[in-house]
XYZ file of C-alpha atoms in Angstrom:
300
model
C -17.042 -60.347 14.239
C -20.384 -58.575 14.131
C -19.493 -56.769 17.354
C -16.265 -55.357 15.842
C -18.087 -54.248 12.714
C -20.767 -52.511 14.734
C -18.212 -50.660 16.900
C -16.199 -49.598 13.857
C -19.229 -48.179 12.088
C -20.336 -46.320 15.227
C -16.896 -44.745 15.688
C -17.042 -43.284 12.162
C -20.424 -41.653 12.698
C -20.044 -37.887 13.340
C -21.816 -36.685 16.443
C -22.659 -33.054 17.045
C -22.434 -31.501 20.459
C -25.666 -31.791 22.368
C -27.073 -34.812 20.465
C -26.759 -37.028 17.443
C -26.981 -35.816 13.858
C -30.051 -36.612 11.850
C -30.157 -38.676 8.694
C -28.227 -37.106 5.806
C -26.623 -34.467 8.054
C -22.873 -33.836 8.020
C -20.437 -32.038 10.276
C -18.793 -29.063 8.510
C -15.255 -28.769 9.779
C -13.927 -26.517 7.017
C -11.836 -23.626 8.358
C -13.101 -20.103 7.946
C -11.409 -17.988 5.272
C -12.015 -14.821 7.277
C -10.293 -16.340 10.314
C -7.356 -17.430 8.149
C -7.030 -13.956 6.637
C -7.151 -12.393 10.098
C -4.430 -14.703 11.387
C -2.190 -13.907 8.408
C -2.726 -10.183 8.949
C -2.015 -10.547 12.660
C 1.139 -12.458 11.813
C 2.329 -9.530 9.671
C 1.710 -7.069 12.514
C 3.490 -9.279 15.051
C 6.518 -9.770 12.812
C 6.754 -6.066 12.092
C 6.492 -4.721 15.618
C 8.923 -7.312 16.926
C 11.568 -5.917 14.573
C 12.261 -2.544 16.144
C 14.696 -1.545 13.399
C 11.921 -1.789 10.791
C 9.594 0.336 12.900
C 12.211 3.055 13.358
C 13.665 3.044 9.835
C 10.272 3.130 8.103
C 9.510 6.498 9.747
C 12.957 8.014 10.346
C 14.245 7.547 6.804
C 11.402 9.462 5.089
C 11.603 12.059 7.878
C 15.275 12.620 7.093
C 14.451 12.892 3.389
C 11.797 15.479 4.153
C 14.110 17.556 6.329
C 17.142 17.375 4.021
C 15.311 17.959 0.738
C 13.044 20.551 2.323
C 16.004 22.549 3.627
C 18.131 22.067 0.518
C 15.457 22.839 -2.069
C 13.600 25.582 -0.237
C 12.563 28.220 -2.727
C 13.563 26.065 -5.696
C 10.147 26.486 -7.328
C 6.806 28.152 -6.692
C 3.715 25.975 -6.771
C 1.042 28.285 -5.307
C -0.417 31.610 -6.330
C 0.656 33.268 -3.068
C 4.198 31.904 -3.238
C 4.393 31.633 0.568
C 4.463 27.829 0.639
C 7.887 26.344 -0.025
C 9.288 22.902 -0.650
C 8.721 21.825 2.967
C 4.975 22.090 2.463
C 5.052 20.655 -1.040
C 7.152 17.600 -0.178
C 5.131 16.727 2.929
C 2.450 14.656 1.107
C 5.200 13.039 -0.945
C 6.972 12.015 2.261
C 3.794 10.417 3.591
C 3.403 8.600 0.282
C 7.013 7.425 0.558
C 6.308 5.990 4.022
C 3.342 4.042 2.660
C 5.387 2.837 -0.334
C 8.352 1.662 1.756
C 6.109 -0.161 4.211
C 4.177 -1.831 1.400
C 7.433 -2.992 -0.195
C 8.801 -4.474 3.027
C 5.457 -6.092 3.854
C 5.002 -7.805 0.494
C 8.606 -8.920 0.126
C 7.868 -11.357 2.950
C 5.858 -13.374 0.396
C 9.115 -14.466 -1.219
C 10.662 -15.290 2.146
C 7.586 -17.267 3.255
C 7.655 -19.275 0.027
C 11.342 -20.025 0.438
C 10.855 -21.183 4.037
C 7.890 -23.390 3.104
C 5.278 -21.436 5.050
C 3.447 -20.200 1.948
C 3.152 -23.712 0.485
C 1.527 -24.876 3.705
C -0.999 -22.049 3.523
C -1.802 -22.623 -0.146
C -2.580 -26.335 0.288
C -4.970 -25.635 3.162
C -8.753 -25.845 2.499
C -9.303 -22.106 2.976
C -8.306 -21.248 -0.598
C -6.169 -18.430 -1.935
C -8.154 -15.292 -1.235
C -7.320 -15.275 2.503
C -3.628 -15.055 1.568
C -4.255 -11.898 -0.461
C -6.593 -10.361 2.112
C -4.279 -11.222 5.007
C -1.205 -9.772 3.323
C -2.985 -6.631 2.118
C -4.768 -5.974 5.430
C -1.619 -6.743 7.414
C 0.771 -4.682 5.313
C -1.797 -1.959 4.652
C -2.565 -1.629 8.350
C 1.119 -1.207 9.146
C 1.579 1.364 6.363
C -1.505 3.291 7.491
C -0.396 3.325 11.129
C 3.058 4.647 10.260
C 1.641 7.314 7.958
C -0.752 8.401 10.710
C 2.135 8.610 13.187
C 4.072 10.871 10.830
C 0.971 12.947 10.124
C 0.431 13.345 13.867
C 3.955 14.737 14.236
C 3.299 17.151 11.380
C 0.105 18.406 13.029
C 1.836 18.626 16.396
C 4.556 20.914 15.058
C 2.101 23.079 13.131
C 3.161 22.161 9.586
C -0.504 21.533 8.758
C -3.788 22.509 10.370
C -6.088 19.834 11.859
C -9.746 19.777 10.888
C -12.393 17.766 9.090
C -10.013 17.384 6.149
C -7.744 15.354 8.412
C -10.444 12.671 8.622
C -10.661 12.570 4.833
C -6.882 12.366 4.691
C -6.949 9.305 6.961
C -9.441 7.627 4.620
C -7.292 8.485 1.609
C -4.216 7.077 3.356
C -6.109 3.819 3.928
C -6.952 3.664 0.217
C -3.310 4.339 -0.700
C -2.065 1.701 1.749
C -4.341 -1.002 0.342
C -3.472 0.018 -3.216
C 0.297 -0.037 -2.801
C 0.210 -3.322 -0.874
C -1.838 -4.825 -3.706
C 0.691 -3.528 -6.236
C 3.445 -5.023 -4.087
C 1.656 -8.389 -4.157
C 1.402 -8.179 -7.947
C 5.159 -7.673 -8.166
C 6.185 -10.108 -5.425
C 3.970 -13.096 -6.226
C 5.704 -14.240 -9.459
C 9.176 -13.463 -8.071
C 11.557 -16.218 -7.026
C 14.218 -14.048 -5.372
C 14.369 -10.891 -3.325
C 17.010 -9.532 -5.720
C 14.501 -9.618 -8.548
C 11.933 -7.868 -6.364
C 14.374 -5.058 -5.560
C 15.200 -4.706 -9.256
C 11.526 -4.279 -10.155
C 11.096 -1.921 -7.219
C 13.846 0.393 -8.472
C 12.631 0.107 -12.059
C 8.882 0.496 -11.478
C 7.765 1.396 -7.945
C 10.209 4.210 -7.210
C 9.660 5.916 -10.599
C 5.923 5.596 -10.009
C 6.365 7.568 -6.781
C 8.738 10.125 -8.330
C 6.398 10.714 -11.284
C 3.332 11.131 -9.082
C 3.934 14.772 -8.268
C 5.402 13.816 -4.908
C 8.799 15.397 -5.564
C 8.013 18.057 -8.169
C 4.746 19.466 -9.532
C 2.920 18.152 -12.566
C 3.451 20.814 -15.255
C 0.376 22.318 -16.852
C 0.072 22.485 -20.628
C -0.074 25.860 -22.340
C 0.924 27.356 -25.669
C 4.447 27.974 -24.367
C 4.937 24.429 -23.068
C 7.845 22.563 -24.642
C 7.616 19.052 -26.048
C 9.552 17.611 -23.115
C 7.215 19.227 -20.601
C 4.189 17.968 -22.528
C 5.515 14.404 -22.515
C 6.276 14.652 -18.795
C 2.797 16.047 -18.167
C 1.051 13.099 -19.817
C 3.306 10.515 -18.196
C 2.553 11.936 -14.744
C -1.095 12.400 -15.619
C -1.421 8.729 -16.617
C 0.111 7.684 -13.291
C -2.847 6.822 -11.006
C -0.783 7.585 -7.903
C -0.574 11.221 -9.019
C -4.262 11.730 -8.233
C -3.841 10.486 -4.667
C -0.897 12.850 -4.168
C -2.845 15.825 -5.508
C -5.807 15.093 -3.231
C -3.627 14.490 -0.169
C -1.901 17.823 -0.711
C -5.271 19.515 -1.107
C -6.552 17.974 2.148
C -3.468 19.032 4.106
C -3.497 22.572 2.686
C -7.111 23.330 1.717
C -6.523 27.072 1.553
C -3.703 26.778 -1.007
C -4.462 27.643 -4.636
C -2.181 26.012 -7.195
C -0.179 28.205 -9.545
C -1.140 28.470 -13.205
C 1.842 26.370 -14.286
C 0.849 23.451 -11.998
C -1.780 20.895 -13.066
C -4.328 19.649 -10.543
C -7.614 17.792 -11.173
C -10.784 18.198 -9.134
C -11.521 16.214 -5.965
C -14.158 14.138 -7.745
C -11.612 12.972 -10.303
C -8.874 12.302 -7.734
C -11.119 10.197 -5.482
C -12.576 8.303 -8.433
C -9.170 7.418 -9.870
C -7.785 6.496 -6.441
C -10.668 4.131 -5.699
C -10.552 2.579 -9.170
C -6.800 2.093 -8.818
C -7.350 0.303 -5.493
C -10.073 -1.964 -6.883
C -8.107 -2.717 -10.043
C -4.965 -3.581 -8.079
C -6.893 -5.936 -5.795
C -8.604 -7.663 -8.721
C -5.354 -8.052 -10.646
C -3.524 -9.393 -7.588
C -6.338 -11.889 -6.947
C -6.362 -13.027 -10.561
C -2.585 -13.433 -10.575
C -2.565 -15.458 -7.366
C -5.433 -17.612 -8.558
C -3.914 -18.426 -11.928
C -0.216 -18.757 -11.080
C 0.746 -22.327 -10.195
C 4.430 -22.009 -10.927
C 4.962 -19.683 -7.993
C 3.405 -22.239 -5.640
C 6.139 -24.783 -6.316
C 9.153 -22.492 -5.904
């Protein structure tokens, strides 16, 4: 009897590699949150690049929009003092923003699918906590969005629609900020959702208007004594949209020599970068708070 008791107690004693543990020591077998976040991000990349139709449609669809709207609305308005730049040049940053937005939407909608298939519940009950889920989804979806935007920007530079230079490096950094921001906003929308239909409804009601009212499709009107009430209301709505500042700065980085017309509003680079970074941080904090406090979504 004493022999069995001695063997049982010895089998329960943790032993470290290379020797026995000292008195009061314990073996930490908790998984790393960084490793879990990296695996979730890698899973997003693998799923995306295995679906060739998503890779093609995420770039081709905005490219078609840029070509069709650029050709159809050429000369529809003047947004520079020289008047030489047309709608092709103006809509180019908006097209890049549309690529990032579409990719962020498709990346975060997988949260609903993972919850329905039971994968998300398995991740949430693991010891790593909840922050790796947010980091993995944002890094995974943001990396995909950034890569696609860079591919499109490379085509633009190749065909001479914009000039490469040091501003291109700043544009890549700004695209990374936009990718993280829009993926965080997508997580905020997708996390409480129980169906993909509801996500698409919110997307059409909130995300697409946010892009349209960011100066991506038409300029932000400046306020003057001759400005009508409708134009003033539109000005303040677009001015309160944090995505507008990223669009203004991206257009400035792609066309640094362009001077905006008097009837077009554009803040300074300091303001645009400050608002863009604050929007990214605020979206991440809000998404983390929502995921940490929402228990109802875990049981769906």
